[in-house]
mmCIF file of C-alpha atoms in Angstrom:
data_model
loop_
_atom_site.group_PDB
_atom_site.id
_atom_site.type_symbol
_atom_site.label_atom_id
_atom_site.label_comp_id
_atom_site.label_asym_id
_atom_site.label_seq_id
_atom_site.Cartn_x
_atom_site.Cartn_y
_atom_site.Cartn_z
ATOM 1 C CA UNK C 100 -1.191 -23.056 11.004
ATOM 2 C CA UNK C 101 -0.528 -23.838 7.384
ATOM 3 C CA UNK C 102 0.932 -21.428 5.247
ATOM 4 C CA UNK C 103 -0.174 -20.577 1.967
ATOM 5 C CA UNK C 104 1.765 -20.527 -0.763
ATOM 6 C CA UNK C 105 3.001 -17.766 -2.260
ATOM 7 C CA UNK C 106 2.090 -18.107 -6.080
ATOM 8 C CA UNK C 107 -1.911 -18.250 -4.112
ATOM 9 C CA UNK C 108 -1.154 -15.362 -2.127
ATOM 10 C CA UNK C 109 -0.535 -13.453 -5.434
ATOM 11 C CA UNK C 110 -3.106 -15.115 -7.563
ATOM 12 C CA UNK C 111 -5.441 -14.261 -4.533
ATOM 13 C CA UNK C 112 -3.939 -10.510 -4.450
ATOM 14 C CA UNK C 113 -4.983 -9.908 -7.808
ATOM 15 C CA UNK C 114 -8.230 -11.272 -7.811
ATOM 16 C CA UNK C 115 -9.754 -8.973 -5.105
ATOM 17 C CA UNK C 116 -7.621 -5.961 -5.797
ATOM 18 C CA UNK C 117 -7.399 -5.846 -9.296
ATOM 19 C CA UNK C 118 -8.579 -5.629 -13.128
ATOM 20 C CA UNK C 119 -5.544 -7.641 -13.983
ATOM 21 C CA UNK C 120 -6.707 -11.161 -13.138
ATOM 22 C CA UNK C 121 -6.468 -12.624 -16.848
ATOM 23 C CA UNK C 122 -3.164 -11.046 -17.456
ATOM 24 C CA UNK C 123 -1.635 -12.184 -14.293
ATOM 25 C CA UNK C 124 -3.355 -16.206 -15.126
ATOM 26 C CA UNK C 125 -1.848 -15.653 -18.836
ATOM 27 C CA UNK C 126 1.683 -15.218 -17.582
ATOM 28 C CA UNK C 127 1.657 -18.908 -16.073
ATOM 29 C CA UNK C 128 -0.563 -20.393 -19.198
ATOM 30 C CA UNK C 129 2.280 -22.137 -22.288
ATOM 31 C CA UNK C 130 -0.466 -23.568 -24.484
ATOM 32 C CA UNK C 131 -0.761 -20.951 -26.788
ATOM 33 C CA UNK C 132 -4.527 -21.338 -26.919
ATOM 34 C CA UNK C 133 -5.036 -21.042 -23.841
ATOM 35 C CA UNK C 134 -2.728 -17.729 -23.302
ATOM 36 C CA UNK C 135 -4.687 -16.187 -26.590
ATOM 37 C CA UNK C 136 -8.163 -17.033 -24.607
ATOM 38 C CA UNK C 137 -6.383 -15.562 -20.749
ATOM 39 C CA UNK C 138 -6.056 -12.062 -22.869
ATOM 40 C CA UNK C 139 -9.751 -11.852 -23.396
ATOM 41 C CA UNK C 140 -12.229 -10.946 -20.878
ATOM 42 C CA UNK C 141 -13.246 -13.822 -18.525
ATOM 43 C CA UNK C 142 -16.972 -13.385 -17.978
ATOM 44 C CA UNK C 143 -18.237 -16.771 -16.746
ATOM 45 C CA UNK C 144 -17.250 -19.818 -14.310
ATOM 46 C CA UNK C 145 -16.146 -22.180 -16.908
ATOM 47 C CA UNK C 146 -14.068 -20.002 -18.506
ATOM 48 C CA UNK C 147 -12.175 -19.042 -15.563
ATOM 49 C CA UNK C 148 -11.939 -22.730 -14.863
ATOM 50 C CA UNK C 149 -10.398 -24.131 -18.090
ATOM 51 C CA UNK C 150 -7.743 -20.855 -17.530
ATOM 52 C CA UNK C 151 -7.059 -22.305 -14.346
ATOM 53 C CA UNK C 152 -6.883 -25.521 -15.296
ATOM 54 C CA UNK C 153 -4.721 -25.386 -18.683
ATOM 55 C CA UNK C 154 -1.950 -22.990 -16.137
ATOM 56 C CA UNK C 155 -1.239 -26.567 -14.410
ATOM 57 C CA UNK C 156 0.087 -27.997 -17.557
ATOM 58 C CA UNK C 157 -3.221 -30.639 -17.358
ATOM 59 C CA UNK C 158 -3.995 -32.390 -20.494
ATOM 60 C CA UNK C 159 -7.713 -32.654 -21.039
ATOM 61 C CA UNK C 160 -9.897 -34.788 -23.448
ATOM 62 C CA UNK C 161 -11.207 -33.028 -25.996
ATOM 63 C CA UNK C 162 -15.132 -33.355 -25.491
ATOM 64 C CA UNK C 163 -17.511 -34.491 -28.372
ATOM 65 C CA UNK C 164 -20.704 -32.300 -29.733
ATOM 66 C CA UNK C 165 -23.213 -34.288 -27.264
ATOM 67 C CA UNK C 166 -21.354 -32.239 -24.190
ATOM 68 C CA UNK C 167 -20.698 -28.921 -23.431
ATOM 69 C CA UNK C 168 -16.836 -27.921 -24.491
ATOM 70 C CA UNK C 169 -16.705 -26.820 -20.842
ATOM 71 C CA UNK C 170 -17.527 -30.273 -19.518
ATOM 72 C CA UNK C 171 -13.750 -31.781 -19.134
ATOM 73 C CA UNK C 172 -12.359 -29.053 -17.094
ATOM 74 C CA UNK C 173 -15.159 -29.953 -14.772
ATOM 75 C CA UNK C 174 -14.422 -33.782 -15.083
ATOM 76 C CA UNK C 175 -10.746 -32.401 -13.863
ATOM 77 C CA UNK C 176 -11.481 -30.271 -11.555
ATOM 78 C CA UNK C 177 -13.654 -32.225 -9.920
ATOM 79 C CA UNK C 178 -10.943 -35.223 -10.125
ATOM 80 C CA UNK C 179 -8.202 -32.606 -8.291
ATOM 81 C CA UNK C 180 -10.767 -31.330 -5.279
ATOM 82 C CA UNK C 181 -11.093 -27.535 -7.554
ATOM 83 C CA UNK C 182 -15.146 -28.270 -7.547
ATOM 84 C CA UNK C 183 -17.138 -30.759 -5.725
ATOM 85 C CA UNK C 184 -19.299 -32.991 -7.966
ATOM 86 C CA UNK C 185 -22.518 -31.914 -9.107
ATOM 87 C CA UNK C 186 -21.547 -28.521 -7.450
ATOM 88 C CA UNK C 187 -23.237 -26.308 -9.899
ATOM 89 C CA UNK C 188 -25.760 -26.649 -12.340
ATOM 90 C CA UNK C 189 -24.965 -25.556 -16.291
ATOM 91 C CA UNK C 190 -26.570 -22.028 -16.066
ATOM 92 C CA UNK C 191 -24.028 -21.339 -13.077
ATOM 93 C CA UNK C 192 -21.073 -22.640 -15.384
ATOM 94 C CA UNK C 193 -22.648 -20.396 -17.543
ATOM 95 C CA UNK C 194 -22.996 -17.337 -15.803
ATOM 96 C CA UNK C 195 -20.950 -14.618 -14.483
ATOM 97 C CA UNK C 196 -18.420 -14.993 -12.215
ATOM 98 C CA UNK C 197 -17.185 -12.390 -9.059
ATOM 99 C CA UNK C 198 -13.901 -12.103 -7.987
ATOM 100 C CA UNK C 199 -14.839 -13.856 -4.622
ATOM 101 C CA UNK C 200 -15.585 -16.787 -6.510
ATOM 102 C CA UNK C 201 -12.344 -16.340 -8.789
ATOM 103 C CA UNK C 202 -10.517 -16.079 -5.418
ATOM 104 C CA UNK C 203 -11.887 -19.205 -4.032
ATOM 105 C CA UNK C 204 -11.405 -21.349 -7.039
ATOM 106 C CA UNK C 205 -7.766 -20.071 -7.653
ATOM 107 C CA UNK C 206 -6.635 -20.989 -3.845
ATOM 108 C CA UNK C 207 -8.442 -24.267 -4.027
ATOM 109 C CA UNK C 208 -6.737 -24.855 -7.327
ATOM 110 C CA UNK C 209 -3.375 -24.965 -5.324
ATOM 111 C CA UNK C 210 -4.865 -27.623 -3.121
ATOM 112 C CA UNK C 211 -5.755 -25.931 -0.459
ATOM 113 C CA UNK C 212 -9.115 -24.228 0.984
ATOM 114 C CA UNK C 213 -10.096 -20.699 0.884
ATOM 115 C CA UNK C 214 -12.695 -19.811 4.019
ATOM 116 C CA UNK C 215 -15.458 -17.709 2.992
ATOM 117 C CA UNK C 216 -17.174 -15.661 5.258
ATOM 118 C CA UNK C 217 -20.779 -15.332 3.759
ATOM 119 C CA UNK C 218 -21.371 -12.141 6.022
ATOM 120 C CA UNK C 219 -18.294 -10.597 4.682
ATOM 121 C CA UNK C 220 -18.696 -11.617 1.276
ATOM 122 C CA UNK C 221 -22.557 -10.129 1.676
ATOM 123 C CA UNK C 222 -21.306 -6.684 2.671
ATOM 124 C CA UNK C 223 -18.419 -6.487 -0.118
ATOM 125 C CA UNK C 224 -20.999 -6.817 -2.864
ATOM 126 C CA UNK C 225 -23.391 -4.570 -1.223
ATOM 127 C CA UNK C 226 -20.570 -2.101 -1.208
ATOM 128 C CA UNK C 227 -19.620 -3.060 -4.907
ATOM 129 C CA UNK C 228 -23.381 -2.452 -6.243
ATOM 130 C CA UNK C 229 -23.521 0.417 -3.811
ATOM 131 C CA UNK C 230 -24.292 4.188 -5.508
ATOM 132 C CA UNK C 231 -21.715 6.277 -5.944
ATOM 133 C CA UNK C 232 -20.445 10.018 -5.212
ATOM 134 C CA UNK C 233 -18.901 11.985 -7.665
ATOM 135 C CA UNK C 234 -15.610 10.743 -6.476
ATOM 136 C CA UNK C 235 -16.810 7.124 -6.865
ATOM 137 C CA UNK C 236 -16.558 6.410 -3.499
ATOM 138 C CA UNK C 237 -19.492 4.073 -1.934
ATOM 139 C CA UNK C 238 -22.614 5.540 -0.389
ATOM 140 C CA UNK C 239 -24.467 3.832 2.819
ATOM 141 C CA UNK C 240 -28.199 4.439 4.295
ATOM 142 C CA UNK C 241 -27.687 2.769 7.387
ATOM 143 C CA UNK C 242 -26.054 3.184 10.906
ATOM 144 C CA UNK C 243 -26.615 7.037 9.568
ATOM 145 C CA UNK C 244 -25.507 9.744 12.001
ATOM 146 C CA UNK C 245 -27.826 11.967 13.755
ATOM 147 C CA UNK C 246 -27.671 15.041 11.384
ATOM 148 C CA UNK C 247 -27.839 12.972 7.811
ATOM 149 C CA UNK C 248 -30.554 15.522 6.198
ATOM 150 C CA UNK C 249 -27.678 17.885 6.430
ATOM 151 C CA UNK C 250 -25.515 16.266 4.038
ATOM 152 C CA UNK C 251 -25.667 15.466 0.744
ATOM 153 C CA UNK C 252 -25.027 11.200 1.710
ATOM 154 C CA UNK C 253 -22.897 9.369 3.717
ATOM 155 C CA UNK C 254 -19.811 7.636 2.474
ATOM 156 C CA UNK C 255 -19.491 3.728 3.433
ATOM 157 C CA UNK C 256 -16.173 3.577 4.797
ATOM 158 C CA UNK C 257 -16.343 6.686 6.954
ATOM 159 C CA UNK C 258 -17.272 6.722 10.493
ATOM 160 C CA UNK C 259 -20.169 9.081 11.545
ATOM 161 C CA UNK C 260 -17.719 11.157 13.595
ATOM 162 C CA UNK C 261 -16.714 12.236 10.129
ATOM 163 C CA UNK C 262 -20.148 14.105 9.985
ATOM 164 C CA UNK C 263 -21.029 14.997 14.024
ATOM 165 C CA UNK C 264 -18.434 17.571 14.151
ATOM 166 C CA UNK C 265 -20.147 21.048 14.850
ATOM 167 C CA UNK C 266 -19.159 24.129 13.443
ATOM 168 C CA UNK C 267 -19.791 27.369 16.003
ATOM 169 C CA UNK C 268 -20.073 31.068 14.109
ATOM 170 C CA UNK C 269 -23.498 31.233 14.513
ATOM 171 C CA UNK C 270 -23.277 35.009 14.799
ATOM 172 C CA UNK C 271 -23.644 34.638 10.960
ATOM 173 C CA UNK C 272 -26.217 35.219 9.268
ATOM 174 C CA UNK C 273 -25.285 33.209 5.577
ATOM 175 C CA UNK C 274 -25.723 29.666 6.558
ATOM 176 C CA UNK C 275 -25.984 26.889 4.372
ATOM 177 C CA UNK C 276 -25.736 23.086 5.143
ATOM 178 C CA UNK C 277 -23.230 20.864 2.623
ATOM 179 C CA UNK C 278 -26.803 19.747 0.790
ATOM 180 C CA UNK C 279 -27.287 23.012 0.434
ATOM 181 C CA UNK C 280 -24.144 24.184 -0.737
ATOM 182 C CA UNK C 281 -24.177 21.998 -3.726
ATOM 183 C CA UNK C 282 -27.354 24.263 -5.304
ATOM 184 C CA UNK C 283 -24.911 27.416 -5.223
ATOM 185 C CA UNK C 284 -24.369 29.891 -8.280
ATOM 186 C CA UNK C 285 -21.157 28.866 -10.054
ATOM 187 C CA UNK C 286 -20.612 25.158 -8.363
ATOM 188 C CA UNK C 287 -18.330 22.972 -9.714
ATOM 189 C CA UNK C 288 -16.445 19.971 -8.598
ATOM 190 C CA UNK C 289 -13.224 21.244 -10.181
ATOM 191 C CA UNK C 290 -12.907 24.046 -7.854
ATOM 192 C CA UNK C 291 -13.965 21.938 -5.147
ATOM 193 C CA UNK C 292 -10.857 19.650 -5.803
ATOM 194 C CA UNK C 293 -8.850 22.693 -5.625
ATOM 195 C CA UNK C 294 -10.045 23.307 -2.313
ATOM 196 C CA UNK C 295 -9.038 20.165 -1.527
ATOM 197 C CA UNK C 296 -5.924 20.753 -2.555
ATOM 198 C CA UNK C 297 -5.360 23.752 -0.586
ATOM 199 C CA UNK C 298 -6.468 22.950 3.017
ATOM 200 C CA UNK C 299 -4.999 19.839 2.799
ATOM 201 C CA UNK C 300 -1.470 21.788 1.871
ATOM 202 C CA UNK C 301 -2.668 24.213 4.670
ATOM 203 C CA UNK C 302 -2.807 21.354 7.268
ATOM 204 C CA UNK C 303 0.361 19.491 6.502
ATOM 205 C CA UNK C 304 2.439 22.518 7.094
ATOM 206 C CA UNK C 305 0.982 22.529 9.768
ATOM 207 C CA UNK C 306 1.433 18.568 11.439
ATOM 208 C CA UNK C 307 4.758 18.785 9.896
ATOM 209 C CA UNK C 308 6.913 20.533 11.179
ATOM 210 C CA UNK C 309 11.011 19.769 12.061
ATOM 211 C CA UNK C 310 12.903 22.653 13.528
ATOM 212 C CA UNK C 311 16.493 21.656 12.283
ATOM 213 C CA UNK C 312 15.319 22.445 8.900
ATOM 214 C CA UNK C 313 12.630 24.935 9.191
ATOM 215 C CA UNK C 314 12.816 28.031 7.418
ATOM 216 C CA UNK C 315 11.461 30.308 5.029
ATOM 217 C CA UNK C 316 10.325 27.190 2.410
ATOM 218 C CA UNK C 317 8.236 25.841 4.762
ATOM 219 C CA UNK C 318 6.477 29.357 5.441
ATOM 220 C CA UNK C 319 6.203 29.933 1.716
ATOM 221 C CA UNK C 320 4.085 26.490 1.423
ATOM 222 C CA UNK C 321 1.722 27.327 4.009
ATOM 223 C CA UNK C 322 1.105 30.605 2.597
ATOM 224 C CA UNK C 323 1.029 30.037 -1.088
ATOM 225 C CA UNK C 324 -2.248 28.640 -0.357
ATOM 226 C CA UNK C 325 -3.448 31.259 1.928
ATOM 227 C CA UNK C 326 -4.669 34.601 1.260
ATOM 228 C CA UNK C 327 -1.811 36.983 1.216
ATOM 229 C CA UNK C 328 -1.437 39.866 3.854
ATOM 230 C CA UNK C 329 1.371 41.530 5.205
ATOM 231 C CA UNK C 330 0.234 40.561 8.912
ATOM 232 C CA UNK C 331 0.216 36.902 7.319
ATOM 233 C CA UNK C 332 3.865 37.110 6.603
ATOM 234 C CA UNK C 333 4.823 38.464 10.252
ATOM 235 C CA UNK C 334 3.179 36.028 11.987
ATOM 236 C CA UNK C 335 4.635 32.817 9.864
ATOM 237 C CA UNK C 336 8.060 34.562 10.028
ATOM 238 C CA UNK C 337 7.607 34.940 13.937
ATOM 239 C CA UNK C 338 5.931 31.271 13.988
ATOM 240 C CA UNK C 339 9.475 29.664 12.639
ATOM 241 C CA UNK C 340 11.483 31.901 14.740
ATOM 242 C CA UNK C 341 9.681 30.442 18.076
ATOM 243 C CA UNK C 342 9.165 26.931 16.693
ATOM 244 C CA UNK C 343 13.144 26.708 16.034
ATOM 245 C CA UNK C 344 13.954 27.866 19.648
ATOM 246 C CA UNK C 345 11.145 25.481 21.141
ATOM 247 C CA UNK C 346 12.918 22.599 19.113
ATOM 248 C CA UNK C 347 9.463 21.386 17.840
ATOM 249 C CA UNK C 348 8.938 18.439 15.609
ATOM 250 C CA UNK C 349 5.962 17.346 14.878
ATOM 251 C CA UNK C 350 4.911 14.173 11.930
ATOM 252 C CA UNK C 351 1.105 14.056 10.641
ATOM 253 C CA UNK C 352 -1.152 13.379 8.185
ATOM 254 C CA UNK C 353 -4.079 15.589 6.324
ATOM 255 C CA UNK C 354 -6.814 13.636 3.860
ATOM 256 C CA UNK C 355 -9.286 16.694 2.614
ATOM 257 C CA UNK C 356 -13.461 15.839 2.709
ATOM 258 C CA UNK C 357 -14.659 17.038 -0.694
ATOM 259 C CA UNK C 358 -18.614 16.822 -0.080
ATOM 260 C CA UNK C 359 -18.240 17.967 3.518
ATOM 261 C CA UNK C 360 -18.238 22.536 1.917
ATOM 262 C CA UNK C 361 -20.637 24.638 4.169
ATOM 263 C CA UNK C 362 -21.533 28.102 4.550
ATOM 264 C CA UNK C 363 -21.143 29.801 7.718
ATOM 265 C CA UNK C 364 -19.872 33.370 7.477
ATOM 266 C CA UNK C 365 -16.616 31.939 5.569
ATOM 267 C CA UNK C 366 -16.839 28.870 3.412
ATOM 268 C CA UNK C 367 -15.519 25.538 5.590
ATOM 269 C CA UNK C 368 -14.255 22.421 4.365
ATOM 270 C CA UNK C 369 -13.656 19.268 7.107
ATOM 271 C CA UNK C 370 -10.654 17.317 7.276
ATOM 272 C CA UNK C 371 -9.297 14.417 9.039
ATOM 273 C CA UNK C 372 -6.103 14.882 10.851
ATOM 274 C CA UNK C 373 -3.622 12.924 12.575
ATOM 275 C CA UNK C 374 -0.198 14.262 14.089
ATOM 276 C CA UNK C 375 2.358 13.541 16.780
ATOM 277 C CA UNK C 376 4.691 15.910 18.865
ATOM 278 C CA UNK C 377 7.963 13.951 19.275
ATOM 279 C CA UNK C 378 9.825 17.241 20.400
ATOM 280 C CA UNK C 379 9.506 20.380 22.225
ATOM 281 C CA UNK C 380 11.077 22.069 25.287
ATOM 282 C CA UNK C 381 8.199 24.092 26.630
ATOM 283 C CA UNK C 382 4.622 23.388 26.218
ATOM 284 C CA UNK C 383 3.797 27.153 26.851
ATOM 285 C CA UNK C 384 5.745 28.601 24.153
ATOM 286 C CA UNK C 385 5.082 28.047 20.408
ATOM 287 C CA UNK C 386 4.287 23.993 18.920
ATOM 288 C CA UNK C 387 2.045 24.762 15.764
ATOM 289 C CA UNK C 388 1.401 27.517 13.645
ATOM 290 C CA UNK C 389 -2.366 28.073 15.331
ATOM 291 C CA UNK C 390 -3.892 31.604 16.487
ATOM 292 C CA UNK C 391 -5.142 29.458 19.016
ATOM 293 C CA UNK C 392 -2.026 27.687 20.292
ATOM 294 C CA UNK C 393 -3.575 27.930 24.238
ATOM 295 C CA UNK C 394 -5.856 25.649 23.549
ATOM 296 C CA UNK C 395 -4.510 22.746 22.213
ATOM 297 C CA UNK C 396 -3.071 20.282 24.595
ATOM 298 C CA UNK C 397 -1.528 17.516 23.947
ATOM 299 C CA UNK C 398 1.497 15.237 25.269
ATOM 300 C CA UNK C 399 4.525 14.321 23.812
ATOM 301 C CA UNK C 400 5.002 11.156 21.488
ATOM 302 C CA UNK C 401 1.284 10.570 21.543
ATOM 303 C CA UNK C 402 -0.435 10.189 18.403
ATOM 304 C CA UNK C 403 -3.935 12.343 17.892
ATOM 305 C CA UNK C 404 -6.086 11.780 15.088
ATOM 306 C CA UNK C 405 -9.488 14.254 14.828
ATOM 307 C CA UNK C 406 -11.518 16.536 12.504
ATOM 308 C CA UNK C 407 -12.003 20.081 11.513
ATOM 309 C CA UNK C 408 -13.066 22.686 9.408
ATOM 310 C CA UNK C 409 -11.085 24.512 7.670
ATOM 311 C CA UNK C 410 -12.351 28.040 6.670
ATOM 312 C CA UNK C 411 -11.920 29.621 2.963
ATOM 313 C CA UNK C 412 -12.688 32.832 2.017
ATOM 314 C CA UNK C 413 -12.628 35.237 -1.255
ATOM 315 C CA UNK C 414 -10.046 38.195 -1.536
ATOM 316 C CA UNK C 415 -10.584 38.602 -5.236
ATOM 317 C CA UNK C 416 -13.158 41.924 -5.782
ATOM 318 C CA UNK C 417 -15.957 40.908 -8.399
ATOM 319 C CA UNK C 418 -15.206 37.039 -7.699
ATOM 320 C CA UNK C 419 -18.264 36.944 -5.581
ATOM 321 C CA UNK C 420 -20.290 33.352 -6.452
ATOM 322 C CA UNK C 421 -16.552 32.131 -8.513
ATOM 323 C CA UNK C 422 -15.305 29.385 -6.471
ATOM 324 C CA UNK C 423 -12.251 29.199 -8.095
ATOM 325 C CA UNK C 424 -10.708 32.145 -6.460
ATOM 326 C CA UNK C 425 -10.856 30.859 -2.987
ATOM 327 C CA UNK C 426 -7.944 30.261 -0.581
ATOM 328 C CA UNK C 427 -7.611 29.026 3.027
ATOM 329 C CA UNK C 428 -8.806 32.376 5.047
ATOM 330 C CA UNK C 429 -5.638 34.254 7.022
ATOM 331 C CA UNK C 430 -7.646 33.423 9.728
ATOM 332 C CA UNK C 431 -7.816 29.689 9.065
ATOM 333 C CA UNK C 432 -7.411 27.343 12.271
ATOM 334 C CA UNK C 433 -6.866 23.825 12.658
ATOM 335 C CA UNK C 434 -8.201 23.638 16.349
ATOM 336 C CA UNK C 435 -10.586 26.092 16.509
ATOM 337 C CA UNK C 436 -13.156 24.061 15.181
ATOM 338 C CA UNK C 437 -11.760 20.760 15.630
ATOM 339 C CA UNK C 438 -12.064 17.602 17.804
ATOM 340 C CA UNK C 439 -9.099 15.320 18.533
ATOM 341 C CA UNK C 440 -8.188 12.558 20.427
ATOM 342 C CA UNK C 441 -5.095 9.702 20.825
ATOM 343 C CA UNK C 442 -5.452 7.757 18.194
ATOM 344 C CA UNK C 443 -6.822 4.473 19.008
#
């Protein structure tokens, strides 16, 4: 297989993953007209062209008033294999231009061929043009999970086991669904971020753990995020204690789902999760810091990756309806309400 070169690879780089396409094409532009023109904003197909075309140092006829001033960097490009003849018509010289079509006209530029996959390119514009959360992430309405109506939408690049994950105090009688959370007294995407925040803290203490330096620190981040108690203190203190004999390591991640908040007794938040247990001599005495350590099993060196809710509650007396004030609950569990499996 051919390799591409690497001044395509780049120029290719920045096209799909960034706003910095004309600075990047200025760089490699001497004319000085041309490198004034790079710095402004490249809207159409012939002006990306003649960018593309003055960068290889191509002298071009300067047209007369019956053509359009675009119309030599099309005789050229055409002449070097950029564009095939007759390949668009003046309104599409005209138009606007995507960065999939920037892309392919940059690689081709380099004499060589970029494949485009129409399906592909179909589904990155319909994500592009897709609505957005308040986080700016992409919305979908297809391939929807089971219990959509329960959520406020369904994010595009997250899987529907994201949203099937059940939560089980049903004892309670204060329910209320994420779609319904969002109608609450007093809520505010601010303190929702701050949530964030804190069970995501809560849960990397907890997939993170390295006995040959574990001490009091570590304890201090978990619980600095927590509500305080004095029982809370005991049982981290005992927690590092055990962990430190049991020579436990563990290395994971934590990434915090903002529009996944629900009522159920507590407040909840869902996570995803990953971790691994590279060390440990017995699976019987402590691994994590988790009220319900006897039921989590797992095998050593095998990565897991799941969800779970993570349960916040208000210690603060008057703060009733004030988001801000909430912390991850003493009683907070990663397993409890979790599923997790080896990664795949």
């Amino acid at each position: 297989m051919k390799k591409r070169s690497l001044s395509t690879i780049m120029i290719v780089s920045l096209l799909l993953s960034s706003s910095g396409t004309q600075m990047a094409l200025a760089e490699s532009v001497t004319d000085q007209q041309a490198t004034t023109e790079a710095s402004e904003s490249v809207k159409t197909q012939a002006e990306f062209l003649k960018m593309l075309i003055l960068s290889q140092k191509v002298t071009v006829n300067s047209t007369d008033q019956v053509q359009a001033w675009y119309s030599p960097y099309i005789t050229v490009a055409e002449n070097k294999g950029i564009v095939k003849s007759g390949e668009n018509k003046a309104e599409q010289w005209t138009g606007p231009i995507t960065r999939q079509e920037m892309a392919k006209m940059a690689v081709e530029s380099q004499g060589e061929k970029l494949p485009i996959d129409d399906k592909e390119s179909s589904t990155a514009e319909q994500v592009k043009n897709a609505p957005k959360d308040p986080w700016g992430r992409a919305i979908r309405t297809t391939n929807l999970p089971e219990n959509y109506k329960d959520f406020p939408y369904i994010l595009a690049d997250a899987p529907n086991e994201l949203y099937d994950l059940k939560h089980e105090y049903k004892s309670y009688n204060s329910n209320l669904t994420p779609v319904q959370f969002l109608d609450i007294d007093g809520y505010k995407k601010e303190d929702i971020d701050k949530w964030a925040e804190y069970v995501e803290q809560f849960v990397y203490q907890i997939v993170n753990v390295d006995y040959t330096t574990l001490d009091e620190q570590w304890g201090n981040k978990l619980t600095s995020v927590m509500n305080k108690s004095a029982a809370l203190d005991k049982d981290v203190a005992n927690y590092i204690k055990e962990a430190k004999e049991n020579k436990v390591k563990i290395v994971g991640t934590v990434k915090a789902e903002p529009s996944i908040v629900f009522l159920d007794g507590p407040s909840y938040m869902r996570v995803h999760f990953t971790f691994k247990v590279t060390s440990f001599d017995d699976s019987n005495k402590a691994i994590f810091y988790e009220d319900w350590k006897s039921k989590v099993k797992i095998e050593k060196n095998v990565e897991y990756e799941g969800y779970s809710n993570i349960s916040l509650t208000t210690a603060v007396y008057g703060a009733v309806g004030d988001l801000s004030y909430a912390r991850v609950a003493v009683l907070a569990s990663l397993f409890k309400e979790a599923s997790y499996k080896p990664k795949q």
